[in-house]
Coordinates of N, CA and C in Angstrom, one line a residue:
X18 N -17.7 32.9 59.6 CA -16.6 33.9 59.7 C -15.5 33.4 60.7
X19 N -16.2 32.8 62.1 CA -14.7 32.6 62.9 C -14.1 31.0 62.3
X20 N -14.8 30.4 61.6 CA -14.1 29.3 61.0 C -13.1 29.7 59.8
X21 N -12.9 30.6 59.3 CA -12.4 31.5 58.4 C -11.5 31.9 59.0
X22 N -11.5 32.7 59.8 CA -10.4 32.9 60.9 C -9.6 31.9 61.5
X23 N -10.0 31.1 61.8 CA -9.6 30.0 62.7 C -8.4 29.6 61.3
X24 N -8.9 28.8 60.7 CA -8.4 28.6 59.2 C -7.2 29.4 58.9
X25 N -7.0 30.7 59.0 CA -6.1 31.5 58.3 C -5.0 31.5 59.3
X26 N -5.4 31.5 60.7 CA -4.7 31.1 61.7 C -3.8 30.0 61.6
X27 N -4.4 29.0 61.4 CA -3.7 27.8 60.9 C -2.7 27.8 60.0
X28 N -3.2 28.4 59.2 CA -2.1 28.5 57.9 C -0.9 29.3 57.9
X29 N -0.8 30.6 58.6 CA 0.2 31.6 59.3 C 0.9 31.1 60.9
X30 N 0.6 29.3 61.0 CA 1.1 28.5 62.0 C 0.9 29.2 63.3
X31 N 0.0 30.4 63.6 CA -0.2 31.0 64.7 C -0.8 30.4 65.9
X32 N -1.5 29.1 65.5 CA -2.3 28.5 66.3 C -1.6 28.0 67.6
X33 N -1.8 27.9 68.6 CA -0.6 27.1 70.0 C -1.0 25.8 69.4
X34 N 0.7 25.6 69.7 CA 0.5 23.9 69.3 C -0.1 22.6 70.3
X35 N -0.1 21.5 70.1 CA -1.0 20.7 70.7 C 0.4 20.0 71.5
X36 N 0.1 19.8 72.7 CA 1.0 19.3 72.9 C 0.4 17.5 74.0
X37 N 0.8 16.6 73.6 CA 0.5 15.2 74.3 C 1.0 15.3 75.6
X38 N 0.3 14.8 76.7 CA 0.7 14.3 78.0 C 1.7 13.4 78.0
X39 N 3.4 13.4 77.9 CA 3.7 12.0 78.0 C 4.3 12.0 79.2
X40 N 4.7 10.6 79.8 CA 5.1 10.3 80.6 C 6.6 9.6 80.8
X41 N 7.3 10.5 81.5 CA 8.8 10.3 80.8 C 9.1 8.5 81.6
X42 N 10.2 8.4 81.0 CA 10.5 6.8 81.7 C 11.8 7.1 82.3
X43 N 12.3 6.7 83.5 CA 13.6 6.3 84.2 C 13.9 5.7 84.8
X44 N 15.2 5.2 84.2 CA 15.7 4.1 84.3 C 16.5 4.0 85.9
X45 N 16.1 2.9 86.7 CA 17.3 2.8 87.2 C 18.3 2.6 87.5
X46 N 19.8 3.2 88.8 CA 20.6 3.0 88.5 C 21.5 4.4 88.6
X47 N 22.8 4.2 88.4 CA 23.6 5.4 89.2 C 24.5 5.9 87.4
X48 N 24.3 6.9 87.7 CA 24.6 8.1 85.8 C 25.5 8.9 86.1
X49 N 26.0 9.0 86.9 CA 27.0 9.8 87.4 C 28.2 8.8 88.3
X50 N 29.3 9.5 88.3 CA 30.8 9.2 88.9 C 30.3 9.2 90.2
X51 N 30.9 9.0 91.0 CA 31.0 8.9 92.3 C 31.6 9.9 92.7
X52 N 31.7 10.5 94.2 CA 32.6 11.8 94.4 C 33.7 10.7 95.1
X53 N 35.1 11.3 94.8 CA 36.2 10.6 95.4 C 37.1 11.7 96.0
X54 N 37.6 11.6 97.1 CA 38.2 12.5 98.0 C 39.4 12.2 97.6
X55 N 40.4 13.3 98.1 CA 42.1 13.5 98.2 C 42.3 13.5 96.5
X56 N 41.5 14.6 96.0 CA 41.7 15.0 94.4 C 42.8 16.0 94.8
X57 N 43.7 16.3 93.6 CA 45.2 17.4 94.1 C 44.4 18.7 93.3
X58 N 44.2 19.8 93.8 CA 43.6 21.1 93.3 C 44.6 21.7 92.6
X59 N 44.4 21.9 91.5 CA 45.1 22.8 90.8 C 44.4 24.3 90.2
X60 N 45.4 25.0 90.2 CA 45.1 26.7 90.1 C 44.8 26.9 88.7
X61 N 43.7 27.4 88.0 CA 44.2 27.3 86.4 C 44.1 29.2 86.7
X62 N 44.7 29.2 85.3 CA 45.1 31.1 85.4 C 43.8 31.1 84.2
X63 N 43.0 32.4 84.4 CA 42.0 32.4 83.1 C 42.7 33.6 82.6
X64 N 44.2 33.8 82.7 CA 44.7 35.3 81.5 C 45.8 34.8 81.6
X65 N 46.7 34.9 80.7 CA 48.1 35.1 81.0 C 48.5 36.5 81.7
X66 N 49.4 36.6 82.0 CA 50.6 37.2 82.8 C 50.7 38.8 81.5
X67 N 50.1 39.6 81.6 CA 50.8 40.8 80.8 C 51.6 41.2 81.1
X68 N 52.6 41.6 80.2 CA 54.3 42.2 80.1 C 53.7 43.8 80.2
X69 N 53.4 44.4 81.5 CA 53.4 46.1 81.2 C 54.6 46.8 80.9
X70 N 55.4 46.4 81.0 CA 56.9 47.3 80.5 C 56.8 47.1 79.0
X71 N 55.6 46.4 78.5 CA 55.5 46.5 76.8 C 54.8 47.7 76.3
X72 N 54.9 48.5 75.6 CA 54.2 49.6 75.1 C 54.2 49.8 73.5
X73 N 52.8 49.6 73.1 CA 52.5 49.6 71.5 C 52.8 51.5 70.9
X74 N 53.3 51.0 69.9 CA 53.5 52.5 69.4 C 53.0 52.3 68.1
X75 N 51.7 53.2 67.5 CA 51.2 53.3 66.5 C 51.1 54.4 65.6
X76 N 51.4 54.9 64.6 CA 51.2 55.9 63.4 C 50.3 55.3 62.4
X77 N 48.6 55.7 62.6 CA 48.1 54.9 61.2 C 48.2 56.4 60.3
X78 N 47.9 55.6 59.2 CA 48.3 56.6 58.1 C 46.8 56.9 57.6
X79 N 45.9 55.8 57.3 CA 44.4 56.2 57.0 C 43.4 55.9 57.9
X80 N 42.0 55.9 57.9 CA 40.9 55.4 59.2 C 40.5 54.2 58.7
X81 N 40.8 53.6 59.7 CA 40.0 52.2 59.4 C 41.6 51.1 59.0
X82 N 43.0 51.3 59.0 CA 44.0 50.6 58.4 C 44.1 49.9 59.6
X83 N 44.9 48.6 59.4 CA 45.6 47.9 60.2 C 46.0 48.4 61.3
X84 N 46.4 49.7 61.5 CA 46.9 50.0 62.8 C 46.3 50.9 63.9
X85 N 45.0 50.6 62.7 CA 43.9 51.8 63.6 C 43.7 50.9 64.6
X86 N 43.0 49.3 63.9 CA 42.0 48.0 64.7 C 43.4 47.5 65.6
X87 N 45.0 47.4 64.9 CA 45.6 47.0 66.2 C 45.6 47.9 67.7
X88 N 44.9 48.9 68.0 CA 45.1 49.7 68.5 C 44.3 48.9 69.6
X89 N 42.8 48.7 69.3 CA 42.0 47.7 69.8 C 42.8 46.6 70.0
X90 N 43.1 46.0 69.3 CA 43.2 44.5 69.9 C 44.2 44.8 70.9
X91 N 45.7 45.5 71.0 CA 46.7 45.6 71.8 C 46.0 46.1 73.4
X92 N 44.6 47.5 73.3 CA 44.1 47.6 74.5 C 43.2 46.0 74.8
X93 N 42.7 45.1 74.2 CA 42.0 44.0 74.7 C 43.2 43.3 75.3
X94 N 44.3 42.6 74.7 CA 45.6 42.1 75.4 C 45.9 43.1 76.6
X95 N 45.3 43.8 76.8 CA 46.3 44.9 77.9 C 47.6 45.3 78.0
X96 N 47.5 46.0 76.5 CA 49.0 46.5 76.3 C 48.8 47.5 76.0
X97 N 49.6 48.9 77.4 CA 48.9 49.9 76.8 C 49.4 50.6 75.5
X98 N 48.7 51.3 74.7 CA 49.0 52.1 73.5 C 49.7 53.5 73.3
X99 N 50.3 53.9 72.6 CA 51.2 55.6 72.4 C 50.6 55.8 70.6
X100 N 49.4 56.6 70.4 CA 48.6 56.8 69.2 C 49.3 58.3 69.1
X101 N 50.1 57.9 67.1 CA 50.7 59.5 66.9 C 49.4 59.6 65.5
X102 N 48.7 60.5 65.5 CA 47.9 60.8 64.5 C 48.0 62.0 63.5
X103 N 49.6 62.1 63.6 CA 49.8 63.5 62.5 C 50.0 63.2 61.1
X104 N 50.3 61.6 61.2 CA 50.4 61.7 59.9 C 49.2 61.2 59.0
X105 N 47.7 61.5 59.8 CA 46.6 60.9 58.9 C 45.9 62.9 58.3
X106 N 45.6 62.4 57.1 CA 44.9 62.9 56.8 C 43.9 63.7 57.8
X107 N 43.8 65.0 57.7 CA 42.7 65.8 58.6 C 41.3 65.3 58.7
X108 N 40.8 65.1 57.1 CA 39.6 63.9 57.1 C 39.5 63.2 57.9
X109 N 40.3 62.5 58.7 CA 40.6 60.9 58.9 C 40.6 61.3 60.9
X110 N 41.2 62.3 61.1 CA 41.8 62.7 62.4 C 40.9 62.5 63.3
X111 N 39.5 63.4 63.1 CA 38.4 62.8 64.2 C 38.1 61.4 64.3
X112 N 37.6 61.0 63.2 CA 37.0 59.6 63.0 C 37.8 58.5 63.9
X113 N 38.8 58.8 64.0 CA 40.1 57.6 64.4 C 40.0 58.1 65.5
X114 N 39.8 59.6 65.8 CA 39.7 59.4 67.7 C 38.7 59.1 67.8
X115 N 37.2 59.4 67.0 CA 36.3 59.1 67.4 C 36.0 57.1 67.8
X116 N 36.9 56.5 66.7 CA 36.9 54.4 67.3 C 37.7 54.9 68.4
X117 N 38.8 55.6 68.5 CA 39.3 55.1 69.6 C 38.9 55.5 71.2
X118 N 38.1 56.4 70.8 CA 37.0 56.9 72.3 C 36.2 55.7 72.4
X119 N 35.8 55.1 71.2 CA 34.7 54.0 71.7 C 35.2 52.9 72.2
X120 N 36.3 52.4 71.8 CA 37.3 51.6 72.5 C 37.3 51.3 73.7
X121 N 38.3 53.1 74.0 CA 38.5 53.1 75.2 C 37.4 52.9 76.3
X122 N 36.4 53.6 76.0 CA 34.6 53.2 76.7 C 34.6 52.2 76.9
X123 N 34.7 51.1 76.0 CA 34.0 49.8 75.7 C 34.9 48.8 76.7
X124 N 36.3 49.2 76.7 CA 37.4 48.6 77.8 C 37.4 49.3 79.4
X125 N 36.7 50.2 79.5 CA 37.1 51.0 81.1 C 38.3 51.5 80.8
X126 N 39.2 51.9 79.4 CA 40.3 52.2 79.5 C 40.5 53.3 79.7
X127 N 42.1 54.3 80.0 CA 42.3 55.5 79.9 C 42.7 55.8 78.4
X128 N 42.4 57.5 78.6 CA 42.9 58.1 77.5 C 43.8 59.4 78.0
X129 N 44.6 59.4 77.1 CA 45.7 61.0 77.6 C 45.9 61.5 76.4
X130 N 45.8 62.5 76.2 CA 46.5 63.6 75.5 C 48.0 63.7 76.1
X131 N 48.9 63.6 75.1 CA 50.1 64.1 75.4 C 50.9 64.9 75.1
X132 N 50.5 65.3 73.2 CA 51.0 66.5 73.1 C 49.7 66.7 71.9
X133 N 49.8 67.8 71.3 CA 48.4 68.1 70.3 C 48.2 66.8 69.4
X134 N 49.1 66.0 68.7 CA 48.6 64.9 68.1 C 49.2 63.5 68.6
X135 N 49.3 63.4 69.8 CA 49.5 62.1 70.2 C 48.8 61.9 71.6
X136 N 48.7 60.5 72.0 CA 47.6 60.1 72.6 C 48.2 58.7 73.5
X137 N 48.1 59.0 74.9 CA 48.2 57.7 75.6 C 47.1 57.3 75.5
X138 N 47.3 55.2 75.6 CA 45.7 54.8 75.9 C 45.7 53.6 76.8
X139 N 45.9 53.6 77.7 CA 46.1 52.6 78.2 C 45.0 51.6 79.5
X140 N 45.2 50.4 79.1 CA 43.7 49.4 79.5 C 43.9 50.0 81.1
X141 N 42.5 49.8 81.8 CA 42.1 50.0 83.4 C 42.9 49.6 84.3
X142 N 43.9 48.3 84.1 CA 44.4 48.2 85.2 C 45.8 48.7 85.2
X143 N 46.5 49.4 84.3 CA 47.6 50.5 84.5 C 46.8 51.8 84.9
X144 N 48.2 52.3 85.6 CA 47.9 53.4 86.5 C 49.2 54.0 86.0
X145 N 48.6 56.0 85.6 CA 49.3 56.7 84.7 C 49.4 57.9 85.8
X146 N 51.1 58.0 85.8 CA 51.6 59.4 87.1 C 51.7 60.5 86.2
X147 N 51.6 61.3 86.6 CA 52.3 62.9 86.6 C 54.1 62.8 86.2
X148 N 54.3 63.8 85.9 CA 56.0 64.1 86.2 C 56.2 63.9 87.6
X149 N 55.6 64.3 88.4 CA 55.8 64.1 90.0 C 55.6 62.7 90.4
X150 N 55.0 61.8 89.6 CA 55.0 60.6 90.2 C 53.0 60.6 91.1
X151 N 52.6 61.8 90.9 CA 51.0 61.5 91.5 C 50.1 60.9 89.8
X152 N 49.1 60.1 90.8 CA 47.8 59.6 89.9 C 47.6 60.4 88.9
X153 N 47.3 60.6 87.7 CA 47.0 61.6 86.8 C 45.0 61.1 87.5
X154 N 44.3 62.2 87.6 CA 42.6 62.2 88.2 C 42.2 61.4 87.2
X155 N 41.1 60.5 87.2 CA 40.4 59.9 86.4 C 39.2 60.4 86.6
X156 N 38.0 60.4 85.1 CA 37.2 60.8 85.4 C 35.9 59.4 85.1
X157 N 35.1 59.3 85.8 CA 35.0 58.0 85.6 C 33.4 58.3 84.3
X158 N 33.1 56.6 83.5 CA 33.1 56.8 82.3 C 31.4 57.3 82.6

């Protein structure tokens, strides 16, 4: 019976494999560069430079169009967004805030209401005033 077992084991490759003792070989001798001093350090930038005085303005017309997902991609660039959603379909109206809540989650972004169908959205590192010029409160996610 356990040779039977053993056997079926085998065949469903469950068995640990066998593995040989080897003995690696190295070679002597230098595999690497040499360190050399008085290198000139240069700064690399890992983003470009965002233009915040740019601001995306979107009207999608159905859920899920081109101008829903540019909404996304412009908050990944960090450009913040102005979403008017009056002209979608009522069908359509939650669903589209509902990507764009996940969005905004998914980036640390803000969201604003600004008047019943339009919507600030803008990435974490803009900072959104009042008419007074104070912080509008964040609530954190």
């Amino acid at each position: 019976m356990a040779n039977m077992f053993m056997r079926a084991i085998g065949k469903m490759n469950l068995a640990e494999p066998e593995f040989e003792d080897q003995e690696l070989e190295y070679e002597d001798g230098d595999q690497y560069a040499e360190y050399e001093e008085g290198g000139e350090l240069v700064q690399l930038h890992s983003e470009d430079m965002v233009d915040y005085s740019r601001i995306m303005t979107v009207r999608p017309r159905t859920y899920g169009d081109s101008d829903t997902l540019a909404i996304a991609d412009s908050l990944i660039a960090g450009v913040p967004v102005i979403v008017n959603i009056s002209d979608l379909p009522v069908s359509d109206q939650s669903s589209t805030l509902d990507f764009i809540s996940g969005v905004v989650y998914a980036l640390k972004a803000h969201f604003e209401r600004v008047t019943g169908k339009v919507y600030l959205l803008s990435p974490q590192v803009v900072s959104i005033v009042d008419g007074e010029g104070q912080p509008l409160a964040r609530e954190p996610w």
